[in-house]
């Protein structure tokens, strides 16, 4: 029965899979016409046996590639031991994971959740409580400053402060208590830090926004402004963190330590959703028994995999790979400016490439890359985001740049 079902899956063509999907799911994505069936390292294979270099890597959830042997081994072992307990009981994977991730990040405490959006929600709740209990803002009056062009997830509260109308429109009534300022504008931020503000929430680099890197000195300026106003600086490092930019955190490039780190994506090693909020005790301890939780947050399987992720990151090898491969990618893409590329922004192995929209759309570029064996996707309009797994090789990076050049040159 199982074998038969499996054989049946193999027999379906790309077109058949897409037809099935379109028929039976909500139309909340517009994927490229490729149906993947296998992945190893930086490479994936589709149902027709074609191979592609995965240059999106699960939006950085696959920083360590598909099926990293250490992560698979850890997951397999934990599957046989214990996968889930009720949070009503302790389990033996929790403490060791917490000890490791706090040592890696330098924060005193971690609160694990599942999806990135849940971790952002958790941070917002912590900030609001902290604002009242520690800062002394009137109950339920604390406001949080967010950035134009942000992306923090899809919950009703989070989209309430999205500036992307496609993400927001039609989903009101919206959650109040948020103020938005232009990203990268320190004067606007400082002016927004009124007495009732409890926190600033920002991405140190806006991934979904098109790998937008703020002006040099901005993050340090945000840190100073938060200190002066007595508000929490909360860095959403869900996409920018965990070695992608060549450092553990994107904030590290300016030597900035926020009060709260929000992690997700790569924390689950591409195997399962694991997210976390990290903060020191004076902030984290506003969360008390019963005031927050999650059935799956911090489960044994997640902790085992995320612990292995932490151990991989602790060697610094992935950060180093992001730096050297990123320099190579940056050089290659910079060479294409004027050849159909308007601008390219690179930080570590992470690039936002603005295609000249008079030449072709972002979607058309993604399709041309697909035809050349490279998986990438436009983010906003004509910006292509490139984020290959950090286990990619120099040859992979060269292949990506060559495919990019060739796609641009197509008549
Ligand atoms: C992906 C992402 C999120 C949301 O994570 P989900 O796991 O999709 O809920 C939040 N913030 C940033 C910066 C992200 O890139």
Short mmCIF file of C-alpha atoms and ligand atoms in Angstrom, two decimals:
data_model
loop_
_atom_site.label_atom_id
_atom_site.label_comp_id
_atom_site.label_asym_id
_atom_site.label_seq_id
_atom_site.Cartn_x
_atom_site.Cartn_y
_atom_site.Cartn_z
CA UNK A 1 0.00 0.00 0.00
CA UNK A 2 2.67 2.46 1.10
CA UNK A 3 5.01 1.38 -1.69
CA UNK A 4 2.21 1.73 -4.18
CA UNK A 5 1.31 5.22 -2.93
CA UNK A 6 4.97 6.21 -3.16
CA UNK A 7 5.29 4.88 -6.69
CA UNK A 8 2.17 6.82 -7.58
CA UNK A 9 3.67 10.09 -6.27
CA UNK A 10 6.81 9.52 -8.35
CA UNK A 11 4.74 9.10 -11.48
CA UNK A 12 3.17 12.54 -11.36
CA UNK A 13 4.62 15.19 -13.61
CA UNK A 14 5.38 18.79 -12.69
CA UNK A 15 2.16 19.92 -14.37
CA UNK A 16 0.07 17.33 -12.52
CA UNK A 17 1.49 18.32 -9.15
CA UNK A 18 0.85 21.99 -9.84
CA UNK A 19 -2.71 21.28 -10.96
CA UNK A 20 -3.36 19.30 -7.75
CA UNK A 21 -1.92 22.08 -5.62
CA UNK A 22 -3.86 24.82 -7.36
CA UNK A 23 -7.06 22.85 -6.98
CA UNK A 24 -6.77 22.07 -3.30
CA UNK A 25 -4.86 24.81 -1.50
CA UNK A 26 -5.47 28.47 -0.70
CA UNK A 27 -3.80 30.69 -3.28
CA UNK A 28 -1.58 32.55 -0.85
CA UNK A 29 1.63 32.02 -2.84
CA UNK A 30 2.59 32.25 -6.50
CA UNK A 31 5.42 29.70 -6.72
CA UNK A 32 7.67 29.16 -9.70
CA UNK A 33 6.65 26.15 -11.82
CA UNK A 34 9.03 23.64 -10.27
CA UNK A 35 8.12 20.71 -7.99
CA UNK A 36 10.93 19.64 -5.69
CA UNK A 37 11.35 16.14 -4.39
CA UNK A 38 14.86 15.88 -2.95
CA UNK A 39 17.54 18.08 -1.44
CA UNK A 40 21.14 17.68 -0.38
CA UNK A 41 23.41 20.51 0.71
CA UNK A 42 22.88 23.48 -1.58
CA UNK A 43 21.22 21.42 -4.31
CA UNK A 44 17.66 20.21 -4.88
CA UNK A 45 16.14 17.85 -7.44
CA UNK A 46 12.67 18.13 -8.93
CA UNK A 47 10.15 15.40 -9.77
CA UNK A 48 11.51 15.20 -13.31
CA UNK A 49 15.06 14.60 -12.05
CA UNK A 50 16.37 18.11 -12.86
CA UNK A 51 18.89 19.59 -10.41
CA UNK A 52 18.89 23.18 -9.17
CA UNK A 53 21.12 25.30 -6.98
CA UNK A 54 18.85 26.50 -4.17
CA UNK A 55 19.60 30.21 -3.88
CA UNK A 56 16.71 31.06 -1.58
CA UNK A 57 17.35 28.37 1.05
CA UNK A 58 13.99 28.62 2.76
CA UNK A 59 14.48 32.39 3.20
CA UNK A 60 17.54 31.52 5.36
CA UNK A 61 15.85 28.65 7.22
CA UNK A 62 18.24 26.38 5.30
CA UNK A 63 21.46 28.23 6.17
CA UNK A 64 23.16 24.86 6.78
CA UNK A 65 21.76 23.33 3.61
CA UNK A 66 19.35 20.50 2.96
CA UNK A 67 19.84 17.44 5.15
CA UNK A 68 22.96 18.55 7.03
CA UNK A 69 24.38 15.22 8.32
CA UNK A 70 24.87 16.46 11.90
CA UNK A 71 21.33 17.82 12.09
CA UNK A 72 19.83 14.68 10.57
CA UNK A 73 21.74 12.44 12.96
CA UNK A 74 20.62 14.49 15.95
CA UNK A 75 17.00 14.49 14.76
CA UNK A 76 17.00 10.76 14.04
CA UNK A 77 18.36 9.96 17.48
CA UNK A 78 15.81 12.21 19.16
CA UNK A 79 12.92 10.76 17.12
CA UNK A 80 13.70 7.41 18.71
CA UNK A 81 14.02 8.83 22.20
CA UNK A 82 11.31 11.43 22.87
CA UNK A 83 9.61 13.97 20.60
CA UNK A 84 7.04 15.79 22.70
CA UNK A 85 6.08 16.18 26.31
CA UNK A 86 3.48 18.39 27.83
CA UNK A 87 5.06 21.58 29.13
CA UNK A 88 3.48 20.48 32.40
CA UNK A 89 6.60 18.30 32.77
CA UNK A 90 10.33 18.89 32.34
CA UNK A 91 12.36 17.04 29.70
CA UNK A 92 16.06 16.30 29.39
CA UNK A 93 16.75 18.20 26.14
CA UNK A 94 15.50 21.56 27.40
CA UNK A 95 18.08 22.64 29.98
CA UNK A 96 21.14 21.70 27.92
CA UNK A 97 19.75 23.54 24.87
CA UNK A 98 19.01 26.67 26.92
CA UNK A 99 22.48 26.60 28.44
CA UNK A 100 24.04 26.35 24.96
CA UNK A 101 21.99 29.05 23.25
CA UNK A 102 22.41 31.57 26.05
CA UNK A 103 26.18 30.91 26.02
CA UNK A 104 26.25 31.45 22.25
CA UNK A 105 24.19 34.65 22.25
CA UNK A 106 25.29 36.19 25.54
CA UNK A 107 21.74 36.59 26.84
CA UNK A 108 20.71 35.24 30.23
CA UNK A 109 17.47 33.55 29.22
CA UNK A 110 15.68 32.10 26.20
CA UNK A 111 12.01 31.48 25.54
CA UNK A 112 11.52 29.03 22.69
CA UNK A 113 8.50 29.07 20.39
CA UNK A 114 7.87 27.56 16.94
CA UNK A 115 7.33 29.97 14.06
CA UNK A 116 9.06 33.30 13.66
CA UNK A 117 5.79 35.19 13.97
CA UNK A 118 5.17 33.56 17.36
CA UNK A 119 8.56 34.70 18.58
CA UNK A 120 7.81 38.25 17.40
CA UNK A 121 4.46 38.11 19.21
CA UNK A 122 6.26 36.89 22.30
CA UNK A 123 8.69 39.80 22.14
CA UNK A 124 5.83 42.29 21.74
CA UNK A 125 4.11 40.87 24.82
CA UNK A 126 7.34 40.99 26.82
CA UNK A 127 7.91 44.61 25.77
CA UNK A 128 4.40 45.68 26.75
CA UNK A 129 4.60 44.02 30.17
CA UNK A 130 8.09 45.35 30.74
CA UNK A 131 6.89 48.81 29.78
CA UNK A 132 4.28 48.79 32.48
CA UNK A 133 6.00 46.80 35.22
CA UNK A 134 9.55 48.10 34.86
CA UNK A 135 9.39 51.37 32.95
CA UNK A 136 6.16 52.48 34.62
CA UNK A 137 4.04 53.27 31.57
CA UNK A 138 0.29 53.18 32.34
CA UNK A 139 -1.16 49.67 31.93
CA UNK A 140 -1.99 48.72 28.34
CA UNK A 141 -0.72 52.08 27.04
CA UNK A 142 2.80 51.17 25.97
CA UNK A 143 3.60 51.84 22.33
CA UNK A 144 6.13 50.12 20.13
CA UNK A 145 8.02 51.82 17.32
CA UNK A 146 8.36 49.81 14.09
CA UNK A 147 9.98 50.53 10.73
CA UNK A 148 8.60 51.31 7.30
CA UNK A 149 9.13 48.37 4.95
CA UNK A 150 9.24 45.90 7.85
CA UNK A 151 8.46 42.21 7.69
CA UNK A 152 7.86 40.40 10.99
CA UNK A 153 5.31 37.73 10.05
CA UNK A 154 1.64 37.26 9.34
CA UNK A 155 -0.43 37.36 12.53
CA UNK A 156 -3.19 39.95 12.87
CA UNK A 157 -1.12 41.98 15.35
CA UNK A 158 2.02 41.87 13.23
CA UNK A 159 0.30 42.86 10.00
CA UNK A 160 -1.29 45.74 11.92
CA UNK A 161 2.06 47.54 11.67
CA UNK A 162 3.02 46.26 8.23
CA UNK A 163 3.44 48.98 5.61
CA UNK A 164 2.82 46.46 2.83
CA UNK A 165 -0.79 46.92 1.71
CA UNK A 166 -0.92 43.47 0.13
CA UNK A 167 -0.06 41.89 3.48
CA UNK A 168 -2.42 44.14 5.45
CA UNK A 169 -5.43 45.08 3.38
CA UNK A 170 -8.77 43.59 4.39
CA UNK A 171 -7.58 42.01 7.63
CA UNK A 172 -8.65 44.71 10.07
CA UNK A 173 -9.65 45.66 12.70
CA UNK A 174 -5.99 46.15 13.49
CA UNK A 175 -4.11 46.00 16.78
CA UNK A 176 -3.27 49.46 18.09
CA UNK A 177 -0.19 50.67 19.93
CA UNK A 178 2.31 50.82 17.07
CA UNK A 179 4.12 53.78 15.55
CA UNK A 180 5.99 53.54 12.25
CA UNK A 181 9.05 55.56 11.27
CA UNK A 182 11.12 55.41 8.06
CA UNK A 183 13.84 52.73 8.20
CA UNK A 184 17.31 54.17 8.47
CA UNK A 185 16.14 57.61 9.68
CA UNK A 186 17.60 58.26 13.15
CA UNK A 187 16.02 61.70 13.56
CA UNK A 188 12.55 60.30 12.90
CA UNK A 189 13.19 57.52 15.38
CA UNK A 190 14.41 59.85 18.10
CA UNK A 191 11.38 62.09 17.60
CA UNK A 192 9.07 59.08 17.94
CA UNK A 193 10.50 58.00 21.30
CA UNK A 194 7.87 59.66 23.49
CA UNK A 195 7.31 58.72 27.16
CA UNK A 196 4.76 56.01 26.38
CA UNK A 197 7.10 54.12 24.02
CA UNK A 198 8.36 50.84 25.49
CA UNK A 199 10.34 49.32 22.64
CA UNK A 200 11.76 49.67 19.14
CA UNK A 201 11.33 46.62 16.92
CA UNK A 202 13.50 46.38 13.83
CA UNK A 203 15.26 44.08 11.42
CA UNK A 204 18.98 44.97 11.35
CA UNK A 205 18.74 44.24 7.61
CA UNK A 206 15.32 44.09 5.97
CA UNK A 207 15.29 40.75 4.16
CA UNK A 208 11.78 40.60 2.80
CA UNK A 209 12.04 44.31 2.00
CA UNK A 210 14.80 43.46 -0.52
CA UNK A 211 17.92 42.97 1.63
CA UNK A 212 17.86 46.63 2.61
CA UNK A 213 20.99 47.50 4.59
CA UNK A 214 20.57 50.63 6.76
CA UNK A 215 23.16 53.43 6.61
CA UNK A 216 26.44 52.74 8.47
CA UNK A 217 26.11 53.72 12.10
CA UNK A 218 22.33 53.40 12.12
CA UNK A 219 22.13 50.37 14.43
CA UNK A 220 24.55 51.96 16.87
CA UNK A 221 22.42 55.10 16.69
CA UNK A 222 19.27 53.11 17.43
CA UNK A 223 21.02 51.54 20.42
CA UNK A 224 22.01 54.97 21.75
CA UNK A 225 18.53 56.42 21.18
CA UNK A 226 16.93 53.46 22.99
CA UNK A 227 19.33 53.89 25.91
CA UNK A 228 18.64 57.61 26.13
CA UNK A 229 14.87 57.09 26.09
CA UNK A 230 14.88 54.01 28.33
CA UNK A 231 13.18 51.72 25.80
CA UNK A 232 13.99 48.19 24.71
CA UNK A 233 15.82 47.63 21.44
CA UNK A 234 14.41 44.43 19.92
CA UNK A 235 16.26 43.02 16.92
CA UNK A 236 14.35 40.63 14.69
CA UNK A 237 17.27 38.47 13.50
CA UNK A 238 14.99 35.71 12.21
CA UNK A 239 16.32 36.07 8.67
CA UNK A 240 19.52 38.09 9.19
CA UNK A 241 20.90 36.08 12.11
CA UNK A 242 22.70 32.78 12.62
CA UNK A 243 25.66 33.32 10.27
CA UNK A 244 23.86 34.55 7.15
CA UNK A 245 25.67 37.91 7.11
CA UNK A 246 29.07 36.54 8.09
CA UNK A 247 28.57 37.14 11.80
CA UNK A 248 26.34 35.38 14.29
CA UNK A 249 24.02 38.39 14.19
CA UNK A 250 23.65 41.23 11.70
CA UNK A 251 23.83 43.57 14.72
CA UNK A 252 27.42 42.35 15.29
CA UNK A 253 28.60 44.29 12.23
CA UNK A 254 28.16 47.47 14.29
CA UNK A 255 29.08 45.92 17.62
CA UNK A 256 25.51 46.49 18.77
CA UNK A 257 23.84 44.32 21.41
CA UNK A 258 20.06 44.73 21.48
CA UNK A 259 18.03 44.04 24.63
CA UNK A 260 16.04 41.35 22.86
CA UNK A 261 17.04 38.99 20.05
CA UNK A 262 14.25 37.34 18.08
CA UNK A 263 15.38 34.18 16.29
CA UNK A 264 13.71 31.66 14.01
CA UNK A 265 14.21 30.16 10.56
CA UNK A 266 17.75 28.64 10.66
CA UNK A 267 17.37 27.87 14.38
CA UNK A 268 15.36 24.82 13.29
CA UNK A 269 18.10 23.74 10.89
CA UNK A 270 15.61 23.53 8.02
CA UNK A 271 14.16 20.44 9.70
CA UNK A 272 11.35 21.92 11.74
CA UNK A 273 10.09 25.28 12.97
CA UNK A 274 12.01 26.51 16.00
CA UNK A 275 12.05 30.12 17.16
CA UNK A 276 13.14 31.87 20.32
CA UNK A 277 13.25 35.16 22.15
CA UNK A 278 16.44 35.90 24.07
CA UNK A 279 16.84 38.54 26.75
CA UNK A 280 18.44 39.15 30.11
CA UNK A 281 16.60 38.31 33.32
CA UNK A 282 15.37 41.85 34.07
CA UNK A 283 13.39 41.73 30.82
CA UNK A 284 12.50 38.04 30.53
CA UNK A 285 11.20 37.76 34.06
CA UNK A 286 8.09 39.81 33.31
CA UNK A 287 6.82 36.51 31.88
CA UNK A 288 5.27 34.52 34.73
CA UNK A 289 3.65 31.06 34.89
CA UNK A 290 0.49 30.92 32.80
CA UNK A 291 1.03 34.30 31.15
CA UNK A 292 2.51 32.87 27.94
CA UNK A 293 3.13 29.49 26.37
CA UNK A 294 2.96 27.11 23.45
CA UNK A 295 2.14 23.40 23.19
CA UNK A 296 5.05 22.70 20.86
CA UNK A 297 7.45 25.44 21.99
CA UNK A 298 10.67 23.96 23.33
CA UNK A 299 9.71 20.36 22.61
CA UNK A 300 12.45 17.69 22.84
CA UNK A 301 12.82 17.25 19.07
CA UNK A 302 13.08 21.01 18.48
CA UNK A 303 15.54 21.41 21.34
CA UNK A 304 17.75 18.59 20.07
CA UNK A 305 17.92 20.01 16.54
CA UNK A 306 18.34 23.62 17.68
CA UNK A 307 21.06 22.53 20.11
CA UNK A 308 22.95 21.00 17.20
CA UNK A 309 22.45 24.26 15.26
CA UNK A 310 23.97 26.15 18.19
CA UNK A 311 26.93 23.72 18.29
CA UNK A 312 27.49 24.19 14.54
CA UNK A 313 27.40 27.97 14.92
CA UNK A 314 29.73 27.91 17.91
CA UNK A 315 32.65 26.81 15.71
CA UNK A 316 32.33 29.95 13.57
CA UNK A 317 32.81 27.92 10.38
CA UNK A 318 29.46 28.95 8.90
CA UNK A 319 30.10 32.62 9.64
CA UNK A 320 33.48 32.31 7.91
CA UNK A 321 31.93 30.61 4.87
CA UNK A 322 29.34 33.40 4.62
CA UNK A 323 32.12 35.98 4.64
CA UNK A 324 34.34 34.41 1.98
CA UNK A 325 31.57 33.13 -0.30
CA UNK A 326 29.74 36.43 0.20
CA UNK A 327 32.76 38.46 -0.94
CA UNK A 328 32.86 36.31 -4.09
CA UNK A 329 29.14 36.78 -4.73
CA UNK A 330 29.39 40.51 -4.08
CA UNK A 331 32.23 40.88 -6.60
CA UNK A 332 30.32 38.87 -9.21
CA UNK A 333 27.09 40.80 -8.82
CA UNK A 334 28.79 44.19 -8.69
CA UNK A 335 30.23 43.33 -12.10
CA UNK A 336 26.69 43.11 -13.47
CA UNK A 337 25.70 46.63 -12.47
CA UNK A 338 24.98 48.46 -15.71
CA UNK A 339 24.35 45.14 -17.49
CA UNK A 340 20.69 45.00 -16.52
CA UNK A 341 21.33 45.32 -12.79
CA UNK A 342 20.62 48.73 -11.26
CA UNK A 343 22.12 48.02 -7.86
CA UNK A 344 23.27 45.11 -5.75
CA UNK A 345 23.47 45.02 -1.94
CA UNK A 346 25.43 42.23 -0.31
CA UNK A 347 26.13 41.40 3.34
CA UNK A 348 27.70 38.01 3.89
CA UNK A 349 26.14 35.41 1.60
CA UNK A 350 22.98 37.46 1.22
CA UNK A 351 22.18 39.79 -1.65
CA UNK A 352 19.38 41.96 -2.92
CA UNK A 353 19.77 42.59 -6.64
CA UNK A 354 17.66 45.30 -8.26
CA UNK A 355 16.93 44.32 -11.85
CA UNK A 356 16.27 47.15 -14.29
CA UNK A 357 12.46 46.91 -14.62
CA UNK A 358 12.66 48.40 -18.13
CA UNK A 359 14.52 45.24 -19.13
CA UNK A 360 12.41 42.64 -17.35
CA UNK A 361 10.31 42.03 -14.27
CA UNK A 362 11.54 40.25 -11.16
CA UNK A 363 9.24 37.37 -11.95
CA UNK A 364 10.62 37.02 -15.48
CA UNK A 365 14.15 37.06 -14.08
CA UNK A 366 13.26 34.33 -11.57
CA UNK A 367 11.88 32.22 -14.43
CA UNK A 368 15.02 32.75 -16.50
CA UNK A 369 17.15 31.68 -13.55
CA UNK A 370 14.96 28.61 -13.08
CA UNK A 371 15.56 27.64 -16.72
CA UNK A 372 19.30 27.87 -15.94
CA UNK A 373 19.12 25.62 -12.90
CA UNK A 374 19.10 28.34 -10.26
CA UNK A 375 16.25 28.75 -7.80
CA UNK A 376 15.69 32.34 -6.68
CA UNK A 377 12.71 34.59 -6.28
CA UNK A 378 11.89 38.25 -6.53
CA UNK A 379 10.85 39.82 -3.26
CA UNK A 380 9.43 43.24 -4.00
CA UNK A 381 8.82 43.98 -7.68
CA UNK A 382 12.14 43.66 -9.43
CA UNK A 383 14.48 42.88 -6.55
CA UNK A 384 15.87 39.33 -6.54
CA UNK A 385 16.90 38.04 -3.13
CA UNK A 386 19.82 35.61 -3.12
CA UNK A 387 20.56 33.57 -0.01
CA UNK A 388 22.24 30.28 -0.94
CA UNK A 389 22.93 27.78 1.84
CA UNK A 390 26.21 28.56 3.58
CA UNK A 391 27.43 25.05 2.70
CA UNK A 392 27.53 26.08 -0.98
CA UNK A 393 30.93 25.96 -2.69
CA UNK A 394 32.89 28.60 -4.58
CA UNK A 395 31.92 26.80 -7.80
CA UNK A 396 28.26 27.11 -6.80
CA UNK A 397 28.65 30.85 -6.32
CA UNK A 398 30.38 31.18 -9.69
CA UNK A 399 27.60 29.17 -11.31
CA UNK A 400 25.02 31.49 -9.74
CA UNK A 401 26.76 34.62 -11.02
CA UNK A 402 27.21 33.09 -14.49
CA UNK A 403 23.53 32.09 -14.63
CA UNK A 404 22.57 35.58 -13.52
CA UNK A 405 24.67 37.19 -16.25
CA UNK A 406 23.37 34.79 -18.88
CA UNK A 407 19.74 35.38 -17.83
CA UNK A 408 20.21 39.14 -18.10
CA UNK A 409 21.80 38.80 -21.53
CA UNK A 410 18.88 36.80 -22.96
CA UNK A 411 17.16 38.79 -25.71
C1 LIG B 1 10.33 34.98 8.11
C2 LIG B 1 10.38 36.12 9.06
C3 LIG B 1 9.46 36.24 10.12
C4 LIG B 1 8.31 35.28 10.30
O1 LIG B 1 8.71 33.96 10.49
P1 LIG B 1 7.64 32.78 10.23
O2 LIG B 1 8.36 31.55 10.68
O3 LIG B 1 7.32 32.77 8.77
O4 LIG B 1 6.45 33.09 11.05
C5 LIG B 1 9.61 37.29 10.99
N1 LIG B 1 10.60 38.17 10.84
C6 LIG B 1 11.50 38.10 9.84
C7 LIG B 1 12.59 39.12 9.75
C8 LIG B 1 11.40 37.08 8.91
O5 LIG B 1 12.27 37.03 7.89
#
